[in-house]
PDB file of C-alpha atoms and ligand atoms in Angstrom:
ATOM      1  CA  UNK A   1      13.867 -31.487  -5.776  1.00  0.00           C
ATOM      2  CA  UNK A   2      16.067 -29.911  -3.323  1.00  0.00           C
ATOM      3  CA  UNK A   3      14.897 -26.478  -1.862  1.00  0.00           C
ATOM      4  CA  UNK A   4      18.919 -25.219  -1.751  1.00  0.00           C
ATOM      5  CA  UNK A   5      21.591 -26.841  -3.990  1.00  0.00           C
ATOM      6  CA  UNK A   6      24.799 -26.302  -3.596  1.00  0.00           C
ATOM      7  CA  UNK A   7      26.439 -24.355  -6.337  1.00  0.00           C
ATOM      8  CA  UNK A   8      28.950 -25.854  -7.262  1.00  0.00           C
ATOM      9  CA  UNK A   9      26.488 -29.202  -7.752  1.00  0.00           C
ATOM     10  CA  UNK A  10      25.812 -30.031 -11.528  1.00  0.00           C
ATOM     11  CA  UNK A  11      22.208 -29.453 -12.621  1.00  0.00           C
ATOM     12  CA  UNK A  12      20.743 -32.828 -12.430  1.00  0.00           C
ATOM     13  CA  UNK A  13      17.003 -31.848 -12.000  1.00  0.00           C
ATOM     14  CA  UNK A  14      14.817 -34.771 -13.323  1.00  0.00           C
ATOM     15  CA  UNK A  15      12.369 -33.175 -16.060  1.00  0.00           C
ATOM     16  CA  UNK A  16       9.264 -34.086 -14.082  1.00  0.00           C
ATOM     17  CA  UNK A  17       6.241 -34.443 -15.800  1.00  0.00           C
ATOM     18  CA  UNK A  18       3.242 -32.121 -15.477  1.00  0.00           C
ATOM     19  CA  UNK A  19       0.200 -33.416 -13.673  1.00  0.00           C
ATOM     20  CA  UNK A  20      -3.453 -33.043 -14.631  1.00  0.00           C
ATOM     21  CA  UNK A  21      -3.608 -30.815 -11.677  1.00  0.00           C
ATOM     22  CA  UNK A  22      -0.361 -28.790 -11.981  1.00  0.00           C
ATOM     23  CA  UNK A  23      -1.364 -27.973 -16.136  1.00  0.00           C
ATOM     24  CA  UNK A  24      -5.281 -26.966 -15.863  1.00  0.00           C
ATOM     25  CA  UNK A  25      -4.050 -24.688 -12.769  1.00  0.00           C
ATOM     26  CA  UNK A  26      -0.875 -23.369 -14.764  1.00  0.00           C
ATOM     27  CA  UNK A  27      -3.653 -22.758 -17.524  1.00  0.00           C
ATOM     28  CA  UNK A  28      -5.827 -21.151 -15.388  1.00  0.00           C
ATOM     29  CA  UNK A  29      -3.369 -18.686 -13.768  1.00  0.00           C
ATOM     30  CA  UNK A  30      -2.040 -17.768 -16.871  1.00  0.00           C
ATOM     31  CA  UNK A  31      -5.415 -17.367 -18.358  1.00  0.00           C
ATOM     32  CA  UNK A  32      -6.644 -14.704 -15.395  1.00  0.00           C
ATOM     33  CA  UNK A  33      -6.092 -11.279 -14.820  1.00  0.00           C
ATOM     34  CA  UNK A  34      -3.196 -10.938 -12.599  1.00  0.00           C
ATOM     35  CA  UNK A  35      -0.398  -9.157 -11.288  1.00  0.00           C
ATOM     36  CA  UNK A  36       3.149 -11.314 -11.177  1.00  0.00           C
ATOM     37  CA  UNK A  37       5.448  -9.666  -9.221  1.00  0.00           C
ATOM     38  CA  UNK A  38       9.288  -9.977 -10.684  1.00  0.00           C
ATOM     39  CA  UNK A  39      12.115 -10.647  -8.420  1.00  0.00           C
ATOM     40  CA  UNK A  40      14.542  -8.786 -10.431  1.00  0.00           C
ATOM     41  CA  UNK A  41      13.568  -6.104  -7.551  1.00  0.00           C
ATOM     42  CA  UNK A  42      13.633  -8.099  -4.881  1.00  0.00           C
ATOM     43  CA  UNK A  43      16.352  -8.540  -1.697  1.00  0.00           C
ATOM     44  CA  UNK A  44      17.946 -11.779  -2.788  1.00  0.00           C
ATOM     45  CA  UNK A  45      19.535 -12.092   0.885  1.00  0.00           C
ATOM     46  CA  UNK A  46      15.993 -12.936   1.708  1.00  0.00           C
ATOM     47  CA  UNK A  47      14.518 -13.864  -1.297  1.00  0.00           C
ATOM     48  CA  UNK A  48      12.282 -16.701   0.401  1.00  0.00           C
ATOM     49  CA  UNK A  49      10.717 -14.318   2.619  1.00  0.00           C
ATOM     50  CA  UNK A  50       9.747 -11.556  -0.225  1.00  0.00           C
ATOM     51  CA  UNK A  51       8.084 -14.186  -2.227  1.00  0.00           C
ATOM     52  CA  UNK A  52       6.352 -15.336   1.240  1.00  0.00           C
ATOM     53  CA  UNK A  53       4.981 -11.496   1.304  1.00  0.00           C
ATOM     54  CA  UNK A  54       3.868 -11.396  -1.806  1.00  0.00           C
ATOM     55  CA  UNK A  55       2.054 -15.017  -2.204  1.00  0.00           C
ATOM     56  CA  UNK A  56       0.594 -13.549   1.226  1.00  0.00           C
ATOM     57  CA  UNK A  57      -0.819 -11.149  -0.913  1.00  0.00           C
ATOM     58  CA  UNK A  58      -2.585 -12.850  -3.632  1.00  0.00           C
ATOM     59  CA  UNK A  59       0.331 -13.195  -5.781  1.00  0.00           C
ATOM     60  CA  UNK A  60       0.376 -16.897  -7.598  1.00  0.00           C
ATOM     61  CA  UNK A  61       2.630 -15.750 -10.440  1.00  0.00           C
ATOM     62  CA  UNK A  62       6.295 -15.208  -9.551  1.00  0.00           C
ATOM     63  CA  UNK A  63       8.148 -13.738 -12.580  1.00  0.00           C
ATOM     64  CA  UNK A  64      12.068 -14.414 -13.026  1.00  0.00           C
ATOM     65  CA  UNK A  65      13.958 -12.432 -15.128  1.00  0.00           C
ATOM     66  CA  UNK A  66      17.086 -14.028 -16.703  1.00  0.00           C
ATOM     67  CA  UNK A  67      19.331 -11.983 -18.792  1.00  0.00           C
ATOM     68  CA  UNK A  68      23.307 -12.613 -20.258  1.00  0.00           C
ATOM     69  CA  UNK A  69      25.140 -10.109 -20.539  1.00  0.00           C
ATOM     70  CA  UNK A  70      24.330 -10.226 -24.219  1.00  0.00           C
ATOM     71  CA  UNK A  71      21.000  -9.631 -25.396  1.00  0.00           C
ATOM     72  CA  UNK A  72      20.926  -7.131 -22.830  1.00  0.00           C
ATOM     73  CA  UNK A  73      23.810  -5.759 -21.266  1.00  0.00           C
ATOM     74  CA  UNK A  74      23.442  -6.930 -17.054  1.00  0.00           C
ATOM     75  CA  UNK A  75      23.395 -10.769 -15.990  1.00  0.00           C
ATOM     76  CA  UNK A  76      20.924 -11.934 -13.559  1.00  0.00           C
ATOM     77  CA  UNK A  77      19.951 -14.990 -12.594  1.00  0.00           C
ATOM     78  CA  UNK A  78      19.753 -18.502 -13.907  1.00  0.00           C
ATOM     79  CA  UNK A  79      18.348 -22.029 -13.222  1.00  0.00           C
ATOM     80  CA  UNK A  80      19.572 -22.181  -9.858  1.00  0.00           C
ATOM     81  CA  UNK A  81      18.141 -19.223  -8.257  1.00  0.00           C
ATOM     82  CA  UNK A  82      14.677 -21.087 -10.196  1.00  0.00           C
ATOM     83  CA  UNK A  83      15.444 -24.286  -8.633  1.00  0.00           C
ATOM     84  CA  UNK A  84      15.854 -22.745  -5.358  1.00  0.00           C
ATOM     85  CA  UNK A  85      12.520 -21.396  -5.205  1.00  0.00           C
ATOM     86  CA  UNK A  86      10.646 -23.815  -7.359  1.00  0.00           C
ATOM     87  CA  UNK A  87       9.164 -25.796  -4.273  1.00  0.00           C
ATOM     88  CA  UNK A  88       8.331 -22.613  -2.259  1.00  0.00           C
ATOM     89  CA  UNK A  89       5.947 -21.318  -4.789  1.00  0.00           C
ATOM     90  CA  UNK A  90       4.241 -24.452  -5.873  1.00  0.00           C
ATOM     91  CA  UNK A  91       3.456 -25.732  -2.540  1.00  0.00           C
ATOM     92  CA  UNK A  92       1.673 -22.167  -2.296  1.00  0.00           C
ATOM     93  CA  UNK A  93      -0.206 -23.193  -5.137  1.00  0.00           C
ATOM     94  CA  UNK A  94       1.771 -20.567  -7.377  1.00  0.00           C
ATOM     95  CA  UNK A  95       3.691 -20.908 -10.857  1.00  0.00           C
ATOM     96  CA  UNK A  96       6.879 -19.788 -12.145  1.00  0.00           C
ATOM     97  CA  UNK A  97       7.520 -17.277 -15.223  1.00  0.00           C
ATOM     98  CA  UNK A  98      10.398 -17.328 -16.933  1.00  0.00           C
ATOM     99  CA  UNK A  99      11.370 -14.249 -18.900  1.00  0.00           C
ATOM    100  CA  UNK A 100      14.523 -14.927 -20.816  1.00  0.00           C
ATOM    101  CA  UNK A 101      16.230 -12.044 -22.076  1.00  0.00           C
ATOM    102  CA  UNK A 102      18.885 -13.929 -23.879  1.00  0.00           C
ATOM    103  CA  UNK A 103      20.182 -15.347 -26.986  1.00  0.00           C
ATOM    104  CA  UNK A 104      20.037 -18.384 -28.360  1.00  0.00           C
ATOM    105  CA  UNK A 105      17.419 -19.404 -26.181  1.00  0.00           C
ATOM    106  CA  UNK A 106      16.912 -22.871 -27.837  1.00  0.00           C
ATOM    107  CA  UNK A 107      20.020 -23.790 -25.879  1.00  0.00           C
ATOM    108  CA  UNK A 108      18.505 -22.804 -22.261  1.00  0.00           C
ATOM    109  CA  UNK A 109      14.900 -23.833 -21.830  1.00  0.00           C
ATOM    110  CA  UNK A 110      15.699 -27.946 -20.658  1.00  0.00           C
ATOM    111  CA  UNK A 111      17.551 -26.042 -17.830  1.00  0.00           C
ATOM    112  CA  UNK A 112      15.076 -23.501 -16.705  1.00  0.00           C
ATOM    113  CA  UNK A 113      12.054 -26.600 -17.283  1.00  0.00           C
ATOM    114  CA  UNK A 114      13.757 -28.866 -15.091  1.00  0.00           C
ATOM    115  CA  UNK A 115      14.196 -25.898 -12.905  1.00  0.00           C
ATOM    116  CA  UNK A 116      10.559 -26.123 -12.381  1.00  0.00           C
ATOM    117  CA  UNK A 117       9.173 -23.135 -14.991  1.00  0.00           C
ATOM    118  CA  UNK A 118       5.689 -23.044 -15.185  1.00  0.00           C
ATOM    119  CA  UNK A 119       5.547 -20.697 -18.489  1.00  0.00           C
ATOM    120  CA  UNK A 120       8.845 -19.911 -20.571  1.00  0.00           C
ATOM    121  CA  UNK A 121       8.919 -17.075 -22.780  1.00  0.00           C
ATOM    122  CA  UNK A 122      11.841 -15.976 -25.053  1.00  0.00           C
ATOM    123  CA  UNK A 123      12.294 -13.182 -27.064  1.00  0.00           C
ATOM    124  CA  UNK A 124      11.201 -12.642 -30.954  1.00  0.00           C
ATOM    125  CA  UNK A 125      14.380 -10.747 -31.464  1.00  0.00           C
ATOM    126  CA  UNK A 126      16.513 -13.304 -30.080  1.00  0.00           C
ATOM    127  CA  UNK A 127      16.431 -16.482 -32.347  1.00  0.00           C
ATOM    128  CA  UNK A 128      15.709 -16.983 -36.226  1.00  0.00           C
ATOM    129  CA  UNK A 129      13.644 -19.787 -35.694  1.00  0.00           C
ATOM    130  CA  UNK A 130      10.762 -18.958 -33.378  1.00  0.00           C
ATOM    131  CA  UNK A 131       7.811 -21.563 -33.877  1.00  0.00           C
ATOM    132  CA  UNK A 132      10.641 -23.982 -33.307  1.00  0.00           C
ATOM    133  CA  UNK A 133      11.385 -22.635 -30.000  1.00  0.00           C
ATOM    134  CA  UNK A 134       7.616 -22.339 -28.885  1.00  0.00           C
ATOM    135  CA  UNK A 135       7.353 -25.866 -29.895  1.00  0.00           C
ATOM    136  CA  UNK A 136      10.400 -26.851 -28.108  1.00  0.00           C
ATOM    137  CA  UNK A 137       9.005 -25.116 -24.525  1.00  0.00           C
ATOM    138  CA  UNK A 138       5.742 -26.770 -25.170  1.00  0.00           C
ATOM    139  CA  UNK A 139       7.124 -30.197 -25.609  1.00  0.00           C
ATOM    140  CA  UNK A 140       9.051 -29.790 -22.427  1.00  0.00           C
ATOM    141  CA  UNK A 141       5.798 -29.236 -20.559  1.00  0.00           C
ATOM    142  CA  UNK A 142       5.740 -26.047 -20.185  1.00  0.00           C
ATOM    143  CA  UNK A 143       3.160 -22.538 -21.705  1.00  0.00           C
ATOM    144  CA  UNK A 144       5.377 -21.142 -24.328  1.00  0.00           C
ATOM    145  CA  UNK A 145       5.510 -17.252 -24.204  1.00  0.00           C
ATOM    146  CA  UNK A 146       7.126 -14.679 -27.012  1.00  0.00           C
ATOM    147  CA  UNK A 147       8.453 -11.484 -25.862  1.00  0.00           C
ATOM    148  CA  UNK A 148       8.661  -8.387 -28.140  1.00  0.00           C
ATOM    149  CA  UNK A 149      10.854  -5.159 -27.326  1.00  0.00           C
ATOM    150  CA  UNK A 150       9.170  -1.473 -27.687  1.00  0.00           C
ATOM    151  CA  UNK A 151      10.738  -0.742 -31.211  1.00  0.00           C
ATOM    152  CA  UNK A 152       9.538  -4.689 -32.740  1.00  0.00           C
ATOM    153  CA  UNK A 153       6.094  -4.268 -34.713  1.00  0.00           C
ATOM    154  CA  UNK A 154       3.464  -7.008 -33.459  1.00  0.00           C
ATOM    155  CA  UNK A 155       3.762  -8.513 -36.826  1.00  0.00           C
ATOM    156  CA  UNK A 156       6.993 -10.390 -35.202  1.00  0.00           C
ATOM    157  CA  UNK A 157       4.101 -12.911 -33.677  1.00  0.00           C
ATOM    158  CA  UNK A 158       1.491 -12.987 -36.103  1.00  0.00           C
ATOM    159  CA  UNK A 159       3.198 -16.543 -37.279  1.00  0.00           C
ATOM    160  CA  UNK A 160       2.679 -18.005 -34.120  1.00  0.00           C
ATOM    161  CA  UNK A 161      -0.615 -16.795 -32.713  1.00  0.00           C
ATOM    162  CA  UNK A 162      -1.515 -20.831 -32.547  1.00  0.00           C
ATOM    163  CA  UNK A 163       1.898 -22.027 -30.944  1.00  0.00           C
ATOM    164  CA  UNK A 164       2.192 -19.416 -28.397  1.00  0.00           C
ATOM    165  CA  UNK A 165       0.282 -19.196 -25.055  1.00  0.00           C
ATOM    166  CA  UNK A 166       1.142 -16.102 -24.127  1.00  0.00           C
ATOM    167  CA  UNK A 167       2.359 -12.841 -25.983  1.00  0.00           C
ATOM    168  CA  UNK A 168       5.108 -10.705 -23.924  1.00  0.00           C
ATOM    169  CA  UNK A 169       4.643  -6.670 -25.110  1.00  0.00           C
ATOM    170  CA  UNK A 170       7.555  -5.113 -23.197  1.00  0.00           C
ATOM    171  CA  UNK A 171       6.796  -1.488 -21.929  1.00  0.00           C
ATOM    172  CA  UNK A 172      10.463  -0.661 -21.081  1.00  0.00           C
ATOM    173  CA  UNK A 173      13.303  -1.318 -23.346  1.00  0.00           C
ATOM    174  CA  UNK A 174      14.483  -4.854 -21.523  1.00  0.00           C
ATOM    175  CA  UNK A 175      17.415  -4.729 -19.213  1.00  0.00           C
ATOM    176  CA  UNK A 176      16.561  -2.905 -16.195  1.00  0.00           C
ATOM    177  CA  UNK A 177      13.609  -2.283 -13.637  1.00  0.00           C
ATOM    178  CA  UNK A 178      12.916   0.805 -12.121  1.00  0.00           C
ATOM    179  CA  UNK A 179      12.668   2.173 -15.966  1.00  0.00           C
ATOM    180  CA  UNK A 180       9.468   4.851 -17.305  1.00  0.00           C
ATOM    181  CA  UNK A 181       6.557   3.248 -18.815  1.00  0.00           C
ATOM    182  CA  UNK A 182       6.272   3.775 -22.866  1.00  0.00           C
ATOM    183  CA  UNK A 183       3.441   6.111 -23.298  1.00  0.00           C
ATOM    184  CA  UNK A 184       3.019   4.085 -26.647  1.00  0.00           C
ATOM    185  CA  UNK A 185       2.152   1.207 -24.817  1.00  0.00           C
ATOM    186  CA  UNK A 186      -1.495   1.295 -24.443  1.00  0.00           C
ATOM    187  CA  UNK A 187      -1.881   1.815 -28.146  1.00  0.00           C
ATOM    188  CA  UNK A 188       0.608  -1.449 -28.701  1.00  0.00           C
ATOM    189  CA  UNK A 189      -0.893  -3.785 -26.593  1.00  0.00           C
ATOM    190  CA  UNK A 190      -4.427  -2.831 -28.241  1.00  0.00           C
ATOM    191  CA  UNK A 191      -3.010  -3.574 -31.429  1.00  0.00           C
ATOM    192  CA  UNK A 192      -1.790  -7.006 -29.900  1.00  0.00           C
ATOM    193  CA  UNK A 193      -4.776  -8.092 -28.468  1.00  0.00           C
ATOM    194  CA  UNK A 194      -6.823  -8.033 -31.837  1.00  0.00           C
ATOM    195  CA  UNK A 195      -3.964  -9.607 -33.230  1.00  0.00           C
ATOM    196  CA  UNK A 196      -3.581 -12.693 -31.041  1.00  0.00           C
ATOM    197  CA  UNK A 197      -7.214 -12.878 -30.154  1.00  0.00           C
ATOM    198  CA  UNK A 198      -7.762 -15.966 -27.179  1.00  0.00           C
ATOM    199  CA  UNK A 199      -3.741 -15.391 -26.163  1.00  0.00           C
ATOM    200  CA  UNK A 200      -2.508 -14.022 -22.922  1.00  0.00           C
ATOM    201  CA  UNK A 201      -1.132 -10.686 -23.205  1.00  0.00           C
ATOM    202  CA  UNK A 202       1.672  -9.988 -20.591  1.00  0.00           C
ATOM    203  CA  UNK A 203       2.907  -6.706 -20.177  1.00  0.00           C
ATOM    204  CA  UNK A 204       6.410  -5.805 -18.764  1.00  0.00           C
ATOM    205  CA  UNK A 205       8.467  -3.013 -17.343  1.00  0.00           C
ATOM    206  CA  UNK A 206       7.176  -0.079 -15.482  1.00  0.00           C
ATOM    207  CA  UNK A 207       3.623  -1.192 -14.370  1.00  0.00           C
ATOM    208  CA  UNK A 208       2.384   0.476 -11.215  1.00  0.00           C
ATOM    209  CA  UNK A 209      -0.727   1.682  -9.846  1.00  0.00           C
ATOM    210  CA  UNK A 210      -0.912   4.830 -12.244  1.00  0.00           C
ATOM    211  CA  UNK A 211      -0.142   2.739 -15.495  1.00  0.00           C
ATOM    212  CA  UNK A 212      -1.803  -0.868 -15.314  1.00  0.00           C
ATOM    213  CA  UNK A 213      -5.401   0.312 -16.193  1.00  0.00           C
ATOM    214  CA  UNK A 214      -4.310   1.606 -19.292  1.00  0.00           C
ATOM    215  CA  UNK A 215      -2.508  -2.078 -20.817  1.00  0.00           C
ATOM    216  CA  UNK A 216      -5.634  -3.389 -18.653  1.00  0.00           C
ATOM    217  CA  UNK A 217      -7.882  -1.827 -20.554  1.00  0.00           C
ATOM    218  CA  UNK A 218      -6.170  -2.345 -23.692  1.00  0.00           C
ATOM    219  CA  UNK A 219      -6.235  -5.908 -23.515  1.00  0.00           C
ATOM    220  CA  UNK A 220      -3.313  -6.855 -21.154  1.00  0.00           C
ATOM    221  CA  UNK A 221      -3.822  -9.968 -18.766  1.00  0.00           C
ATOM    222  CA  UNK A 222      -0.477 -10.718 -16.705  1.00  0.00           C
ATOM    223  CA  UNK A 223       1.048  -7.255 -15.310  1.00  0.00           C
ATOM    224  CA  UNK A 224       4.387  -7.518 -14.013  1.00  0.00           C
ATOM    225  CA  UNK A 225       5.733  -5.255 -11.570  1.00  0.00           C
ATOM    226  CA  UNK A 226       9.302  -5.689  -9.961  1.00  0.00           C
ATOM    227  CA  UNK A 227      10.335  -2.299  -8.560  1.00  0.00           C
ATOM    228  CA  UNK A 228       6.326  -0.836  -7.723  1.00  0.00           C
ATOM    229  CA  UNK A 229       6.152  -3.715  -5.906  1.00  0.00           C
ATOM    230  CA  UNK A 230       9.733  -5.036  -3.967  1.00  0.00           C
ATOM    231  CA  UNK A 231      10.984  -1.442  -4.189  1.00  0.00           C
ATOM    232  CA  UNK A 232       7.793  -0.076  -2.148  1.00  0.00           C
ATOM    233  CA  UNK A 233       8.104   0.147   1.857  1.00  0.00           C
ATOM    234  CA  UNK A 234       4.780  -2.332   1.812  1.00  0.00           C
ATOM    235  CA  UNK A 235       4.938  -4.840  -0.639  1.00  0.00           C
ATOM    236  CA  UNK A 236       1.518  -6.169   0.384  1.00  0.00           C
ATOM    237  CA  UNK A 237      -0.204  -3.048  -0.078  1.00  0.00           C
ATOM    238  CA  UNK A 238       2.139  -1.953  -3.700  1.00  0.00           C
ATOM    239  CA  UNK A 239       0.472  -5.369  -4.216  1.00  0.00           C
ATOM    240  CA  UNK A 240      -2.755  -4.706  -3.619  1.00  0.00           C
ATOM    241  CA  UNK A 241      -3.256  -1.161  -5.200  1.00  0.00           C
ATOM    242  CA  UNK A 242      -2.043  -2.505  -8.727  1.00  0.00           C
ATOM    243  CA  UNK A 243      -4.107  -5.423  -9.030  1.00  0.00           C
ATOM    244  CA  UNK A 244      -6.801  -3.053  -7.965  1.00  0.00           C
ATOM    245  CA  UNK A 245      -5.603  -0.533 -10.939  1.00  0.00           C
ATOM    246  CA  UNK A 246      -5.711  -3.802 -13.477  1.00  0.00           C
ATOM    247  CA  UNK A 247      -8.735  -5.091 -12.221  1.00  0.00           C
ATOM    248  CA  UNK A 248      -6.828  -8.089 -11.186  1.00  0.00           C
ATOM    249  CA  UNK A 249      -7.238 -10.354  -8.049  1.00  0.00           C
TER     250      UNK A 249
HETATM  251  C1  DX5 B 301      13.008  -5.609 -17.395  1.00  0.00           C
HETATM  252  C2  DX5 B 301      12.414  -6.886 -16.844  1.00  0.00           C
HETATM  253  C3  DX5 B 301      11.292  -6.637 -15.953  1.00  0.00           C
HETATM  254  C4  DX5 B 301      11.606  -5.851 -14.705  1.00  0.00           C
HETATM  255  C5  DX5 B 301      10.483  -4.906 -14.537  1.00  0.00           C
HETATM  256  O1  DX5 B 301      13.848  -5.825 -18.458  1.00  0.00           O
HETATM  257  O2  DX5 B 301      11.975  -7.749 -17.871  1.00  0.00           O
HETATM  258  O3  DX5 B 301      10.564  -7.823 -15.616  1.00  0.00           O
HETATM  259  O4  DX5 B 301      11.721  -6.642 -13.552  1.00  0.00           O
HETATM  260  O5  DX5 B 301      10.821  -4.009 -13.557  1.00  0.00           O
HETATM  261  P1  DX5 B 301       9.906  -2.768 -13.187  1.00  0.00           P
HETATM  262  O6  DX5 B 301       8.544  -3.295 -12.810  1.00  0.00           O
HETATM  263  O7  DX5 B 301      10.647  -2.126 -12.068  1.00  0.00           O
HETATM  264  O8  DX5 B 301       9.829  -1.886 -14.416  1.00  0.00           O
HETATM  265 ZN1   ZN B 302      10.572  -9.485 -17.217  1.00  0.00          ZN
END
């Protein structure tokens, strides 16, 4: 897989198959305490060096968020910009999470596999047919994940504790970093956590050093953090102080 493509090239990725290796460590990432850092917030004029800084740092999960100008109102990034960095990450032994803040997702997650997604999670609110979807990612090789927004109860997932690996509880409404964390979240994510039981609970949108040990200690597993950490003068040390907050490594 080519580390730049031009853009005007057709997306021709090959769906490669996951290796032993590449799941159980996929698993295990996903299955730690840890703090994935989101590019959303990065400087895409030197995106390659940012995620350098951060995988410097600890970081193994990179989280990409994609949205279309639909489901929520900016557009971001797609496959490509995935593609692009697919090989940078996993030769650093790190994995790719896919946060699609779109409709119709059904209709995007071949793309963003054969981009090289590690995990690909979709929204609740975004398709009728959910368990379909999780199956779908799964089948593609990849952990299936199922976002919620602040104002969707929990019981949105409680139909597909067993086909998702990982539970997305989003503590800003979806759309923009830099946004306040929902005071309600700690409460919400406790709620989750008895819900889904063995699942990963990721938590989204606001997370810095002041606010990951509460979702930490609510249950919350994944923490990502765009602006607290690409928005901070040291992202090495924005790193460091939240993991320390969530207890992560
Ligand atoms: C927001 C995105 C987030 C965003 C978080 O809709 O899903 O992943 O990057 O940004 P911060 O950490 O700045 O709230
Ligand atoms: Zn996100």
């Amino acid at each position: 897989m080519p580390a730049v493509r031009r853009l005007d090239a057709s997306l021709d990725l090959t769906l490669e198959a996951a290796t032993d290796t590449a799941s159980t460590t996929r698993r295990e990432l996903f299955a730690g305490r840890r703090v994935a850092p989101s590019i959303l917030s990065a400087d895409f004029s030197r995106l390659g060096a940012q995620i350098d800084e951060v995988m410097a740092a600890g970081a193994r999960i990179i989280h990409v968020d994609v949205m279309d100008g639909h489901f929520v109102p900016p557009i971001t990034i797609g496959p490509l910009i995935a593609a692009s960095i697919s090989d940078r990450v996993h030769d650093a032994g790190g994995v790719i999470d896919v946060h699609l803040m779109i409709d119709n997702p059904d209709r995007q997650i071949e793309e963003f596999a054969k981009a090289g997604a590690d995990c690909i999670t979709f929204h609740a609110e975004a398709t009728a047919h959910i368990n379909r979807t999780l199956n779908a990612v799964r089948e593609l090789g990849c952990l299936a994940g199922l976002a919620i927004n602040p104002g969707t109860p929990i019981a949105a997932v409680s139909e597909s504790v067993r086909e998702a690996d990982v539970f997305l509880c989003m503590t800003v409404n979806p759309g923009w970093g830099g946004q306040p964390f929902i005071r309600d979240s700690p409460d919400k994510v406790r709620r989750l956590s008895k819900l889904v039981g063995d699942g990963t609970i990721e938590v989204d949108g606001g997370i810095d050093p002041s606010t990951a040990g509460s979702v930490a200690a609510a249950g919350a597993g994944l923490f990502v953090a765009g602006s607290a950490v690409f928005g901070a003068d040291d992202p090495t040390a924005a790193y460091a102080s939240i993991a320390e907050a969530a207890g992560a490594v």
